[in-house]
Structures are given as structure tokens and as C-alpha cells.
Amino acid sequence: MGRQPCCDKLGVKKGPWTTEEDKKLVNFILNNGQCCWRAVPKLAGLLRCGKSCRLRWTNYLRPDLKRGLLTEDEEQLVIDLHARLGNRWSKIAGRLPGRTDNEIKNHWNTHIKKKLIKMGINPATHEPLNKQEADTPKTTTSPLTDGQPESEDTMAKTGLVVDTSSSSPEENLSSSPPENCTSSNESGSTSDNSHEEDPIMRLAWDDEALLNSLSWDFPVPEQSYNNAGEASSVVENGFGWLFEYQDFGVEELDFGFDHVAIDMDIHTFLMGDKC
DNA sequence: AATCTGTACAACCGCGTGTGT
DNA sequence: CACACACGCGGTTGTACAGAT
């Protein structure tokens, strides 16, 4: 399909975003909501393509983002979800509020992958590495697990291990390469009931309503998964960083509204982000 | 102190998909 | 039904920074 580039190459800036650009984008999104990305750069006065604006917003500027490294719990969840969903980072990210697919993907490639290999687990299949060399179960430690003889114990202890013994290949998505589950998952293949037993899978397979509630359209930070009584202020949990983030030069930021106004904007988002 | 190497992460690119005409 | 368009996703690249030599 004679597809056009997402933006004119002429006059479109690329590369790292400046503070000034960030300000403009945040200002615009907070005041107008996120939609029509193609129109955003023009309306916000940016020399970027809409795609770049969307990426910058979703991966970096979104106020509900958690910052910093993934916690142990989050890492475990990522590993478990990856074992079942494969490289579907956006789906995985949907289960980790405040994390982006890009962030998770990067963390996977730089940290988790190596960690798994070190533990003797094939990050692609989530099966023991030595299992691929020889089908016969090995009792000795493989070279890859040197220094980590307790790798499987560790996995079991931390709940990371994907049980390859308790279910048949047909029943266990993880027993086949994750890539293979793409179509069957999307098409809602019915032969797999593992998600009904497994809490994680139940999460991953839950109805679209839940999925949407956790998606990045504009989730309420923390609240979507925080059951601890009253919901904390959006400003505190979500937008606080905007007022603290030093590199952003927030002191100079003029969003044109106070905290109350921000709260109202959030509600506007939540009620349906319309242009 | 200078240079090299590895790591982490932001950003880009191309493709697939959904939707409107 | 075919086409055009916009958006979102996953893979890949570029670059700044940290640690090693």
C-alpha cells in the first residue's frame, strides 16, 4: 500500500528532545488531551513528527510513569509473562502499571536476558539451556550454570520457574517457543486452559475491559491496582514528578494551571480524552 | 590522565492492523 | 472491495555514561 512516511522529512527534527520541546508537548497534552498525534506537533508548535511526540509522551513524559529500575517483583512478573506471552512487550507492560513497553524491552535485553542465561535458562524458550544440547536430564551442572548450581532452586524459590513437568506441552504455553503463541493467543485459542488455573495467566488472559483499564490510554496511577483504601491524589502519585523533576527545569515550567487545574485535567482524561 | 570497552536507555524505523471513505 | 491514513508494536540503532585498562 503506497504508504507515506509518517512525516515530511523536511523540517522535522530528530534526535534527543530538548527541555523546551518537552515543555511544549506536556503543556499541550495536559491542556488538550492525547489524540490525533499527527496534529499534535503542529498544534503544540513542535518541529517533530506525531510519531515522535507519541513516543516521547508514552515513554518518558507521561506523568504516571514509575522511574528507576524494575523491582524484583516486577522483574519476576516480566519473566513469567514473557514465558507465556513472548516478546509482546506492550501486553507485558500492560500488567506493570507505570512501566512502558520500551522500558521493559530494554530491561529485558540488558538485564533479564543475561540473568536468565547465567541461571542456565534460555531466555527465548524459558527452558534450561542444557536441555537443548541433550534431551536426557542432566544431573551435573552445566558450564553455563557455573557458580549458580542452585539455579533451578532459585527459580523455584522465587517463583520464576515455569513448570515444565506438571503439564503437557499443549497445556503449557511456555513449553513451546513464545513466538509460537502469538497467533493462538490473539485468536483466543480455546484448547489452552492454563490461564484459568494460573493467576498470572488469568491476569494475562483476562477480559479486555481489565486490559483496557491497565492500558496506557491514561490510567490512574497506582489506583488501578491499589486496593489499600482511599485512592491517593493524582497530583501526589502521578504528576508529582513534574514538580520535582530537576532536569526538567520545572521551576521555569509554566503549565498555566495550578494543582487543582491539573486534577481537573486528569479527570478530563479519565472521562474520555477528546480533542 | 587518556583511551578503550561495555552497558543502559532514549529514540528511530518499518511493518501490521484497524478504521474511514 | 480497494484504498488511504493513522496508530501502535517490536526490532534495531545511536549515544551518553561508567568502569576497566
PDB file of C-alpha atoms (C1' of nucleotides) in Angstrom:
ATOM      1  CA  MET A   1       0.000   0.000   0.000  1.00  0.00           C
ATOM      2  CA  GLY A   2       1.699   3.163  -1.072  1.00  0.00           C
ATOM      3  CA  ARG A   3       2.385   4.225   2.381  1.00  0.00           C
ATOM      4  CA  GLN A   4       3.605   7.711   3.040  1.00  0.00           C
ATOM      5  CA  PRO A   5       6.238   8.484   5.603  1.00  0.00           C
ATOM      6  CA  CYS A   6       4.719   9.446   8.896  1.00  0.00           C
ATOM      7  CA  CYS A   7       6.044  12.917   8.452  1.00  0.00           C
ATOM      8  CA  ASP A   8       7.791  15.087   5.956  1.00  0.00           C
ATOM      9  CA  LYS A   9      11.478  14.625   6.205  1.00  0.00           C
ATOM     10  CA  LEU A  10      11.853  18.321   5.588  1.00  0.00           C
ATOM     11  CA  GLY A  11      11.835  20.496   8.661  1.00  0.00           C
ATOM     12  CA  VAL A  12      11.236  17.654  11.058  1.00  0.00           C
ATOM     13  CA  LYS A  13      13.631  17.483  13.937  1.00  0.00           C
ATOM     14  CA  LYS A  14      15.083  14.186  15.091  1.00  0.00           C
ATOM     15  CA  GLY A  15      17.234  13.064  17.931  1.00  0.00           C
ATOM     16  CA  PRO A  16      17.063  13.789  21.635  1.00  0.00           C
ATOM     17  CA  TRP A  17      14.329  16.028  22.906  1.00  0.00           C
ATOM     18  CA  THR A  18      15.153  19.333  24.499  1.00  0.00           C
ATOM     19  CA  THR A  19      13.595  20.623  27.699  1.00  0.00           C
ATOM     20  CA  GLU A  20      11.820  23.253  25.684  1.00  0.00           C
ATOM     21  CA  GLU A  21      10.231  20.649  23.434  1.00  0.00           C
ATOM     22  CA  ASP A  22       9.225  18.570  26.423  1.00  0.00           C
ATOM     23  CA  LYS A  23       7.565  21.590  27.969  1.00  0.00           C
ATOM     24  CA  LYS A  24       5.597  22.282  24.847  1.00  0.00           C
ATOM     25  CA  LEU A  25       4.454  18.720  24.485  1.00  0.00           C
ATOM     26  CA  VAL A  26       3.482  18.299  28.126  1.00  0.00           C
ATOM     27  CA  ASN A  27       1.681  21.608  28.077  1.00  0.00           C
ATOM     28  CA  PHE A  28      -0.246  20.647  25.027  1.00  0.00           C
ATOM     29  CA  ILE A  29      -1.202  17.175  26.154  1.00  0.00           C
ATOM     30  CA  LEU A  30      -2.249  18.301  29.596  1.00  0.00           C
ATOM     31  CA  ASN A  31      -4.388  21.035  28.170  1.00  0.00           C
ATOM     32  CA  ASN A  32      -5.856  19.219  25.221  1.00  0.00           C
ATOM     33  CA  GLY A  33      -5.609  15.542  25.922  1.00  0.00           C
ATOM     34  CA  GLN A  34      -3.870  12.947  23.840  1.00  0.00           C
ATOM     35  CA  CYS A  35      -5.336  12.269  20.478  1.00  0.00           C
ATOM     36  CA  CYS A  36      -4.666  12.951  16.838  1.00  0.00           C
ATOM     37  CA  TRP A  37      -0.937  12.536  17.234  1.00  0.00           C
ATOM     38  CA  ARG A  38      -0.382  13.636  13.711  1.00  0.00           C
ATOM     39  CA  ALA A  39      -1.805  17.016  14.548  1.00  0.00           C
ATOM     40  CA  VAL A  40      -0.042  17.386  17.870  1.00  0.00           C
ATOM     41  CA  PRO A  41       3.295  18.734  16.644  1.00  0.00           C
ATOM     42  CA  LYS A  42       1.662  21.430  14.607  1.00  0.00           C
ATOM     43  CA  LEU A  43      -0.750  22.435  17.331  1.00  0.00           C
ATOM     44  CA  ALA A  44       1.901  22.272  20.016  1.00  0.00           C
ATOM     45  CA  GLY A  45       4.397  24.191  17.970  1.00  0.00           C
ATOM     46  CA  LEU A  46       6.889  21.383  17.640  1.00  0.00           C
ATOM     47  CA  LEU A  47       9.079  20.506  14.710  1.00  0.00           C
ATOM     48  CA  ARG A  48       8.620  16.801  15.309  1.00  0.00           C
ATOM     49  CA  CYS A  49       6.522  14.147  13.699  1.00  0.00           C
ATOM     50  CA  GLY A  50       3.476  12.904  15.540  1.00  0.00           C
ATOM     51  CA  LYS A  51       5.024   9.531  15.992  1.00  0.00           C
ATOM     52  CA  SER A  52       7.971  11.016  17.778  1.00  0.00           C
ATOM     53  CA  CYS A  53       5.652  13.035  20.014  1.00  0.00           C
ATOM     54  CA  ARG A  54       3.645   9.968  20.922  1.00  0.00           C
ATOM     55  CA  LEU A  55       6.769   8.029  21.748  1.00  0.00           C
ATOM     56  CA  ARG A  56       8.207  10.811  23.827  1.00  0.00           C
ATOM     57  CA  TRP A  57       4.985  11.139  25.751  1.00  0.00           C
ATOM     58  CA  THR A  58       4.340   7.452  26.331  1.00  0.00           C
ATOM     59  CA  ASN A  59       7.905   6.509  27.123  1.00  0.00           C
ATOM     60  CA  TYR A  60       9.141   9.471  29.022  1.00  0.00           C
ATOM     61  CA  LEU A  61       6.804  12.348  29.758  1.00  0.00           C
ATOM     62  CA  ARG A  62       3.682  10.549  30.867  1.00  0.00           C
ATOM     63  CA  PRO A  63       3.105  11.608  34.450  1.00  0.00           C
ATOM     64  CA  ASP A  64       2.081   8.179  35.676  1.00  0.00           C
ATOM     65  CA  LEU A  65       5.403   6.609  34.810  1.00  0.00           C
ATOM     66  CA  LYS A  66       7.399   4.966  37.502  1.00  0.00           C
ATOM     67  CA  ARG A  67      11.019   5.786  37.201  1.00  0.00           C
ATOM     68  CA  GLY A  68      14.070   3.806  38.063  1.00  0.00           C
ATOM     69  CA  LEU A  69      14.937   0.165  37.788  1.00  0.00           C
ATOM     70  CA  LEU A  70      12.349  -2.544  37.880  1.00  0.00           C
ATOM     71  CA  THR A  71      11.850  -4.067  41.289  1.00  0.00           C
ATOM     72  CA  GLU A  72      12.441  -7.744  41.950  1.00  0.00           C
ATOM     73  CA  ASP A  73       8.725  -8.366  41.874  1.00  0.00           C
ATOM     74  CA  GLU A  74       8.300  -6.555  38.615  1.00  0.00           C
ATOM     75  CA  GLU A  75      11.218  -8.432  37.118  1.00  0.00           C
ATOM     76  CA  GLN A  76       9.712 -11.743  38.128  1.00  0.00           C
ATOM     77  CA  LEU A  77       6.409 -10.766  36.660  1.00  0.00           C
ATOM     78  CA  VAL A  78       8.096  -9.779  33.422  1.00  0.00           C
ATOM     79  CA  ILE A  79       9.886 -13.118  33.237  1.00  0.00           C
ATOM     80  CA  ASP A  80       6.730 -15.020  33.903  1.00  0.00           C
ATOM     81  CA  LEU A  81       4.685 -13.049  31.439  1.00  0.00           C
ATOM     82  CA  HIS A  82       7.397 -13.303  28.826  1.00  0.00           C
ATOM     83  CA  ALA A  83       7.403 -17.048  29.214  1.00  0.00           C
ATOM     84  CA  ARG A  84       3.754 -17.051  28.313  1.00  0.00           C
ATOM     85  CA  LEU A  85       3.329 -14.120  26.002  1.00  0.00           C
ATOM     86  CA  GLY A  86       6.679 -13.924  24.246  1.00  0.00           C
ATOM     87  CA  ASN A  87       8.033 -10.604  23.046  1.00  0.00           C
ATOM     88  CA  ARG A  88       4.716  -8.882  23.261  1.00  0.00           C
ATOM     89  CA  TRP A  89       6.074  -6.076  25.302  1.00  0.00           C
ATOM     90  CA  SER A  90       3.025  -3.902  25.233  1.00  0.00           C
ATOM     91  CA  LYS A  91       0.930  -6.705  26.672  1.00  0.00           C
ATOM     92  CA  ILE A  92       3.539  -7.300  29.329  1.00  0.00           C
ATOM     93  CA  ALA A  93       3.742  -3.599  30.034  1.00  0.00           C
ATOM     94  CA  GLY A  94       0.001  -3.560  30.437  1.00  0.00           C
ATOM     95  CA  ARG A  95       0.461  -5.699  33.533  1.00  0.00           C
ATOM     96  CA  LEU A  96       3.019  -3.421  35.039  1.00  0.00           C
ATOM     97  CA  PRO A  97       1.426  -0.093  35.844  1.00  0.00           C
ATOM     98  CA  GLY A  98       3.756   2.797  35.310  1.00  0.00           C
ATOM     99  CA  ARG A  99       6.096   0.867  33.054  1.00  0.00           C
ATOM    100  CA  THR A 100       6.382   1.199  29.317  1.00  0.00           C
ATOM    101  CA  ASP A 101       6.884  -1.481  26.733  1.00  0.00           C
ATOM    102  CA  ASN A 102      10.097   0.208  25.702  1.00  0.00           C
ATOM    103  CA  GLU A 103      11.377   0.240  29.238  1.00  0.00           C
ATOM    104  CA  ILE A 104      10.546  -3.394  29.780  1.00  0.00           C
ATOM    105  CA  LYS A 105      12.023  -4.374  26.443  1.00  0.00           C
ATOM    106  CA  ASN A 106      15.237  -2.551  27.273  1.00  0.00           C
ATOM    107  CA  HIS A 107      15.380  -4.055  30.722  1.00  0.00           C
ATOM    108  CA  TRP A 108      14.799  -7.482  29.279  1.00  0.00           C
ATOM    109  CA  ASN A 109      17.582  -7.127  26.749  1.00  0.00           C
ATOM    110  CA  THR A 110      20.105  -5.626  29.125  1.00  0.00           C
ATOM    111  CA  HIS A 111      19.382  -7.303  32.440  1.00  0.00           C
ATOM    112  CA  ILE A 112      16.972 -10.169  32.497  1.00  0.00           C
ATOM    113  CA  LYS A 113      18.270 -11.957  29.431  1.00  0.00           C
ATOM    114  CA  LYS A 114      21.738 -12.155  30.896  1.00  0.00           C
ATOM    115  CA  LYS A 115      20.428 -13.083  34.286  1.00  0.00           C
ATOM    116  CA  LEU A 116      18.480 -15.999  32.838  1.00  0.00           C
ATOM    117  CA  ILE A 117      21.415 -17.194  30.779  1.00  0.00           C
ATOM    118  CA  LYS A 118      23.572 -17.058  33.851  1.00  0.00           C
ATOM    119  CA  MET A 119      20.989 -19.162  35.613  1.00  0.00           C
ATOM    120  CA  GLY A 120      21.055 -21.671  32.802  1.00  0.00           C
ATOM    121  CA  ILE A 121      17.719 -20.677  31.381  1.00  0.00           C
ATOM    122  CA  ASN A 122      17.196 -19.982  27.732  1.00  0.00           C
ATOM    123  CA  PRO A 123      15.576 -16.545  27.684  1.00  0.00           C
ATOM    124  CA  ALA A 124      13.798 -17.294  24.448  1.00  0.00           C
ATOM    125  CA  THR A 125      12.182 -20.537  25.477  1.00  0.00           C
ATOM    126  CA  HIS A 126      12.478 -20.315  29.258  1.00  0.00           C
ATOM    127  CA  GLU A 127      13.748 -23.843  29.266  1.00  0.00           C
ATOM    128  CA  PRO A 128      17.004 -24.999  30.775  1.00  0.00           C
ATOM    129  CA  LEU A 129      19.823 -24.359  28.352  1.00  0.00           C
ATOM    130  CA  ASN A 130      21.331 -27.794  28.725  1.00  0.00           C
ATOM    131  CA  LYS A 131      18.043 -29.323  27.750  1.00  0.00           C
ATOM    132  CA  GLN A 132      18.666 -28.184  24.223  1.00  0.00           C
ATOM    133  CA  GLU A 133      22.033 -29.836  23.981  1.00  0.00           C
ATOM    134  CA  ALA A 134      20.793 -33.172  25.143  1.00  0.00           C
ATOM    135  CA  ASP A 135      17.297 -34.267  25.888  1.00  0.00           C
ATOM    136  CA  THR A 136      18.475 -36.532  28.652  1.00  0.00           C
ATOM    137  CA  PRO A 137      18.145 -34.908  32.030  1.00  0.00           C
ATOM    138  CA  LYS A 138      21.496 -33.798  33.319  1.00  0.00           C
ATOM    139  CA  THR A 139      22.411 -34.094  36.935  1.00  0.00           C
ATOM    140  CA  THR A 140      25.666 -32.282  36.642  1.00  0.00           C
ATOM    141  CA  THR A 141      25.958 -28.571  36.486  1.00  0.00           C
ATOM    142  CA  SER A 142      26.327 -27.226  33.013  1.00  0.00           C
ATOM    143  CA  PRO A 143      29.115 -24.773  32.303  1.00  0.00           C
ATOM    144  CA  LEU A 144      26.565 -22.066  31.973  1.00  0.00           C
ATOM    145  CA  THR A 145      25.361 -22.600  35.463  1.00  0.00           C
ATOM    146  CA  ASP A 146      28.761 -22.495  36.995  1.00  0.00           C
ATOM    147  CA  GLY A 147      28.601 -20.571  40.171  1.00  0.00           C
ATOM    148  CA  GLN A 148      24.849 -20.938  40.100  1.00  0.00           C
ATOM    149  CA  PRO A 149      24.326 -24.580  40.893  1.00  0.00           C
ATOM    150  CA  GLU A 150      21.133 -23.708  42.635  1.00  0.00           C
ATOM    151  CA  SER A 151      19.715 -22.016  39.605  1.00  0.00           C
ATOM    152  CA  GLU A 152      16.566 -24.076  39.425  1.00  0.00           C
ATOM    153  CA  ASP A 153      16.153 -23.990  43.156  1.00  0.00           C
ATOM    154  CA  THR A 154      16.452 -20.288  42.999  1.00  0.00           C
ATOM    155  CA  MET A 155      13.895 -20.130  40.296  1.00  0.00           C
ATOM    156  CA  ALA A 156      11.564 -22.316  42.248  1.00  0.00           C
ATOM    157  CA  LYS A 157      12.063 -20.273  45.379  1.00  0.00           C
ATOM    158  CA  THR A 158      11.376 -17.042  43.646  1.00  0.00           C
ATOM    159  CA  GLY A 159       8.540 -18.478  41.668  1.00  0.00           C
ATOM    160  CA  LEU A 160      10.324 -17.667  38.457  1.00  0.00           C
ATOM    161  CA  VAL A 161      10.440 -21.151  37.158  1.00  0.00           C
ATOM    162  CA  VAL A 162       7.941 -22.168  34.607  1.00  0.00           C
ATOM    163  CA  ASP A 163       6.745 -25.578  35.470  1.00  0.00           C
ATOM    164  CA  THR A 164       7.663 -27.816  32.601  1.00  0.00           C
ATOM    165  CA  SER A 165       6.786 -31.047  34.271  1.00  0.00           C
ATOM    166  CA  SER A 166       3.287 -30.620  35.511  1.00  0.00           C
ATOM    167  CA  SER A 167       1.546 -30.061  32.275  1.00  0.00           C
ATOM    168  CA  SER A 168       1.639 -31.288  28.777  1.00  0.00           C
ATOM    169  CA  PRO A 169       3.119 -29.174  26.035  1.00  0.00           C
ATOM    170  CA  GLU A 170      -0.322 -28.414  24.787  1.00  0.00           C
ATOM    171  CA  GLU A 171      -1.354 -27.149  28.153  1.00  0.00           C
ATOM    172  CA  ASN A 172       1.705 -25.134  28.828  1.00  0.00           C
ATOM    173  CA  LEU A 173       2.314 -22.183  26.594  1.00  0.00           C
ATOM    174  CA  SER A 174       5.801 -21.829  27.930  1.00  0.00           C
ATOM    175  CA  SER A 175       6.831 -25.224  26.734  1.00  0.00           C
ATOM    176  CA  SER A 176       6.790 -24.052  23.200  1.00  0.00           C
ATOM    177  CA  PRO A 177       8.727 -21.099  21.949  1.00  0.00           C
ATOM    178  CA  PRO A 178       6.872 -17.969  22.986  1.00  0.00           C
ATOM    179  CA  GLU A 179       6.858 -16.738  19.432  1.00  0.00           C
ATOM    180  CA  ASN A 180       4.519 -19.546  18.596  1.00  0.00           C
ATOM    181  CA  CYS A 181       1.838 -18.331  20.864  1.00  0.00           C
ATOM    182  CA  THR A 182       1.258 -15.118  19.043  1.00  0.00           C
ATOM    183  CA  SER A 183      -1.495 -16.175  16.752  1.00  0.00           C
ATOM    184  CA  SER A 184      -3.118 -18.640  19.047  1.00  0.00           C
ATOM    185  CA  ASN A 185      -3.281 -16.130  21.824  1.00  0.00           C
ATOM    186  CA  GLU A 186      -4.651 -13.434  19.653  1.00  0.00           C
ATOM    187  CA  SER A 187      -7.250 -15.687  18.209  1.00  0.00           C
ATOM    188  CA  GLY A 188      -8.275 -16.847  21.616  1.00  0.00           C
ATOM    189  CA  SER A 189      -7.382 -20.462  21.097  1.00  0.00           C
ATOM    190  CA  THR A 190      -9.608 -22.480  23.308  1.00  0.00           C
ATOM    191  CA  SER A 191      -7.552 -25.569  23.920  1.00  0.00           C
ATOM    192  CA  ASP A 192      -5.439 -23.816  26.495  1.00  0.00           C
ATOM    193  CA  ASN A 193      -6.944 -23.623  29.919  1.00  0.00           C
ATOM    194  CA  SER A 194      -3.802 -22.923  31.831  1.00  0.00           C
ATOM    195  CA  HIS A 195      -4.825 -19.324  32.352  1.00  0.00           C
ATOM    196  CA  GLU A 196      -7.727 -20.468  34.429  1.00  0.00           C
ATOM    197  CA  GLU A 197      -5.504 -22.117  36.973  1.00  0.00           C
ATOM    198  CA  ASP A 198      -2.579 -19.795  36.920  1.00  0.00           C
ATOM    199  CA  PRO A 199      -3.174 -16.385  38.499  1.00  0.00           C
ATOM    200  CA  ILE A 200      -0.664 -14.771  36.199  1.00  0.00           C
ATOM    201  CA  MET A 201      -2.267 -16.334  33.197  1.00  0.00           C
ATOM    202  CA  ARG A 202      -5.633 -15.320  34.466  1.00  0.00           C
ATOM    203  CA  LEU A 203      -4.346 -11.794  34.515  1.00  0.00           C
ATOM    204  CA  ALA A 204      -2.833 -12.118  31.089  1.00  0.00           C
ATOM    205  CA  TRP A 205      -5.968 -13.604  29.637  1.00  0.00           C
ATOM    206  CA  ASP A 206      -8.435 -11.504  31.483  1.00  0.00           C
ATOM    207  CA  ASP A 207     -11.131  -9.750  29.594  1.00  0.00           C
ATOM    208  CA  GLU A 208     -10.388  -6.740  27.512  1.00  0.00           C
ATOM    209  CA  ALA A 209     -12.046  -4.472  29.997  1.00  0.00           C
ATOM    210  CA  LEU A 210      -9.345  -5.136  32.503  1.00  0.00           C
ATOM    211  CA  LEU A 211      -6.770  -4.885  29.829  1.00  0.00           C
ATOM    212  CA  ASN A 212      -8.052  -1.501  28.866  1.00  0.00           C
ATOM    213  CA  SER A 213      -8.178  -0.358  32.412  1.00  0.00           C
ATOM    214  CA  LEU A 214      -4.493  -1.018  32.650  1.00  0.00           C
ATOM    215  CA  SER A 215      -3.590   0.237  29.253  1.00  0.00           C
ATOM    216  CA  TRP A 216      -1.829   3.478  28.717  1.00  0.00           C
ATOM    217  CA  ASP A 217      -4.693   5.475  27.372  1.00  0.00           C
ATOM    218  CA  PHE A 218      -4.463   7.286  30.622  1.00  0.00           C
ATOM    219  CA  PRO A 219      -4.615   5.063  33.609  1.00  0.00           C
ATOM    220  CA  VAL A 220      -4.960   6.434  37.071  1.00  0.00           C
ATOM    221  CA  PRO A 221      -1.527   5.962  38.536  1.00  0.00           C
ATOM    222  CA  GLU A 222      -1.363   3.408  41.306  1.00  0.00           C
ATOM    223  CA  GLN A 223      -5.097   3.392  41.724  1.00  0.00           C
ATOM    224  CA  SER A 224      -5.806   0.726  39.199  1.00  0.00           C
ATOM    225  CA  TYR A 225      -4.083  -1.828  41.335  1.00  0.00           C
ATOM    226  CA  ASN A 226      -4.013  -0.272  44.717  1.00  0.00           C
ATOM    227  CA  ASN A 227      -6.685  -1.645  46.958  1.00  0.00           C
ATOM    228  CA  ALA A 228      -5.405  -0.033  50.071  1.00  0.00           C
ATOM    229  CA  GLY A 229      -8.406   2.048  50.875  1.00  0.00           C
ATOM    230  CA  GLU A 230      -8.694   5.553  49.575  1.00  0.00           C
ATOM    231  CA  ALA A 231      -7.100   6.469  46.360  1.00  0.00           C
ATOM    232  CA  SER A 232      -4.254   8.846  46.769  1.00  0.00           C
ATOM    233  CA  SER A 233      -4.167  12.104  44.954  1.00  0.00           C
ATOM    234  CA  VAL A 234      -3.337  12.023  41.314  1.00  0.00           C
ATOM    235  CA  VAL A 235      -1.125  15.013  41.805  1.00  0.00           C
ATOM    236  CA  GLU A 236       0.821  13.248  44.507  1.00  0.00           C
ATOM    237  CA  ASN A 237       1.162   9.965  42.721  1.00  0.00           C
ATOM    238  CA  GLY A 238       1.091  10.927  39.133  1.00  0.00           C
ATOM    239  CA  PHE A 239       2.109  14.451  38.487  1.00  0.00           C
ATOM    240  CA  GLY A 240       4.328  14.961  41.444  1.00  0.00           C
ATOM    241  CA  TRP A 241       7.399  14.302  39.437  1.00  0.00           C
ATOM    242  CA  LEU A 242       6.574  17.172  37.171  1.00  0.00           C
ATOM    243  CA  PHE A 243       7.068  19.480  40.080  1.00  0.00           C
ATOM    244  CA  GLU A 244      10.152  17.770  41.385  1.00  0.00           C
ATOM    245  CA  TYR A 245      11.960  16.625  38.309  1.00  0.00           C
ATOM    246  CA  GLN A 246      15.048  18.770  38.381  1.00  0.00           C
ATOM    247  CA  ASP A 247      16.412  18.120  34.919  1.00  0.00           C
ATOM    248  CA  PHE A 248      13.136  19.186  33.529  1.00  0.00           C
ATOM    249  CA  GLY A 249      13.641  22.707  34.770  1.00  0.00           C
ATOM    250  CA  VAL A 250      10.248  22.535  36.338  1.00  0.00           C
ATOM    251  CA  GLU A 251      10.782  25.716  38.251  1.00  0.00           C
ATOM    252  CA  GLU A 252      10.632  27.523  34.955  1.00  0.00           C
ATOM    253  CA  LEU A 253       7.730  25.495  33.707  1.00  0.00           C
ATOM    254  CA  ASP A 254       4.564  27.376  33.179  1.00  0.00           C
ATOM    255  CA  PHE A 255       1.786  24.908  32.667  1.00  0.00           C
ATOM    256  CA  GLY A 256      -0.709  27.661  33.023  1.00  0.00           C
ATOM    257  CA  PHE A 257      -2.649  25.940  35.772  1.00  0.00           C
ATOM    258  CA  ASP A 258      -2.278  25.037  39.396  1.00  0.00           C
ATOM    259  CA  HIS A 259      -2.602  21.649  41.049  1.00  0.00           C
ATOM    260  CA  VAL A 260      -6.337  21.858  41.107  1.00  0.00           C
ATOM    261  CA  ALA A 261      -6.351  22.521  37.434  1.00  0.00           C
ATOM    262  CA  ILE A 262      -4.127  19.543  36.855  1.00  0.00           C
ATOM    263  CA  ASP A 263      -6.545  17.411  38.812  1.00  0.00           C
ATOM    264  CA  MET A 264      -9.331  18.605  36.599  1.00  0.00           C
ATOM    265  CA  ASP A 265      -7.338  17.811  33.521  1.00  0.00           C
ATOM    266  CA  ILE A 266      -6.773  14.316  34.742  1.00  0.00           C
ATOM    267  CA  HIS A 267     -10.460  13.899  35.237  1.00  0.00           C
ATOM    268  CA  THR A 268     -10.991  15.139  31.744  1.00  0.00           C
ATOM    269  CA  PHE A 269      -8.641  12.439  30.564  1.00  0.00           C
ATOM    270  CA  LEU A 270     -10.376   9.809  32.584  1.00  0.00           C
ATOM    271  CA  MET A 271     -13.808  10.764  31.436  1.00  0.00           C
ATOM    272  CA  GLY A 272     -12.674  10.326  27.879  1.00  0.00           C
ATOM    273  CA  ASP A 273      -9.844  12.096  26.243  1.00  0.00           C
ATOM    274  CA  LYS A 274     -11.389  14.083  23.492  1.00  0.00           C
ATOM    275  CA  CYS A 275      -9.750  16.736  21.431  1.00  0.00           C
TER     276      CYS A 275
ATOM    277  C1'  DA B   1      45.199  11.101  32.601  1.00  0.00           C
ATOM    278  C1'  DA B   2      43.902   9.110  28.344  1.00  0.00           C
ATOM    279  C1'  DT B   3      41.851   5.586  25.901  1.00  0.00           C
ATOM    280  C1'  DC B   4      39.098   1.571  25.334  1.00  0.00           C
ATOM    281  C1'  DT B   5      35.124  -1.276  26.193  1.00  0.00           C
ATOM    282  C1'  DG B   6      30.746  -2.427  27.908  1.00  0.00           C
ATOM    283  C1'  DT B   7      26.210  -1.023  29.446  1.00  0.00           C
ATOM    284  C1'  DA B   8      21.841   1.331  29.612  1.00  0.00           C
ATOM    285  C1'  DC B   9      18.368   3.640  27.608  1.00  0.00           C
ATOM    286  C1'  DA B  10      16.172   7.041  24.508  1.00  0.00           C
ATOM    287  C1'  DA B  11      14.792   7.336  20.006  1.00  0.00           C
ATOM    288  C1'  DC B  12      14.089   5.799  15.279  1.00  0.00           C
ATOM    289  C1'  DC B  13      12.386   2.686  11.621  1.00  0.00           C
ATOM    290  C1'  DG B  14       9.457  -0.325   9.242  1.00  0.00           C
ATOM    291  C1'  DC B  15       5.591  -3.198   9.341  1.00  0.00           C
ATOM    292  C1'  DG B  16       0.949  -4.812  10.761  1.00  0.00           C
ATOM    293  C1'  DT B  17      -3.605  -3.612  11.940  1.00  0.00           C
ATOM    294  C1'  DG B  18      -7.825  -1.042  12.415  1.00  0.00           C
ATOM    295  C1'  DT B  19     -10.853   2.330  10.523  1.00  0.00           C
ATOM    296  C1'  DG B  20     -12.973   5.593   7.472  1.00  0.00           C
ATOM    297  C1'  DT B  21     -14.182   6.740   2.721  1.00  0.00           C
TER     298       DT B  21
ATOM    299  C1'  DC C   1     -13.917  -4.151  -2.141  1.00  0.00           C
ATOM    300  C1'  DA C   2      -9.975  -1.320  -2.537  1.00  0.00           C
ATOM    301  C1'  DC C   3      -7.529   2.249  -0.965  1.00  0.00           C
ATOM    302  C1'  DA C   4      -5.549   5.750   2.192  1.00  0.00           C
ATOM    303  C1'  DC C   5      -4.478   7.013   6.525  1.00  0.00           C
ATOM    304  C1'  DA C   6      -3.265   6.986  11.499  1.00  0.00           C
ATOM    305  C1'  DC C   7      -1.763   4.494  15.224  1.00  0.00           C
ATOM    306  C1'  DG C   8       0.676   1.034  17.839  1.00  0.00           C
ATOM    307  C1'  DC C   9       4.102  -2.501  18.212  1.00  0.00           C
ATOM    308  C1'  DG C  10       8.527  -4.809  18.149  1.00  0.00           C
ATOM    309  C1'  DG C  11      13.198  -4.719  16.466  1.00  0.00           C
ATOM    310  C1'  DT C  12      17.160  -2.068  15.964  1.00  0.00           C
ATOM    311  C1'  DT C  13      20.324   1.761  16.303  1.00  0.00           C
ATOM    312  C1'  DG C  14      22.750   5.713  18.332  1.00  0.00           C
ATOM    313  C1'  DT C  15      24.839   7.784  22.032  1.00  0.00           C
ATOM    314  C1'  DA C  16      25.980   9.143  26.673  1.00  0.00           C
ATOM    315  C1'  DC C  17      27.980   7.419  30.599  1.00  0.00           C
ATOM    316  C1'  DA C  18      30.691   4.311  33.768  1.00  0.00           C
ATOM    317  C1'  DG C  19      34.165   1.281  34.697  1.00  0.00           C
ATOM    318  C1'  DA C  20      38.358  -1.062  33.249  1.00  0.00           C
ATOM    319  C1'  DT C  21      42.891  -0.976  31.404  1.00  0.00           C
TER     320       DT C  21
END
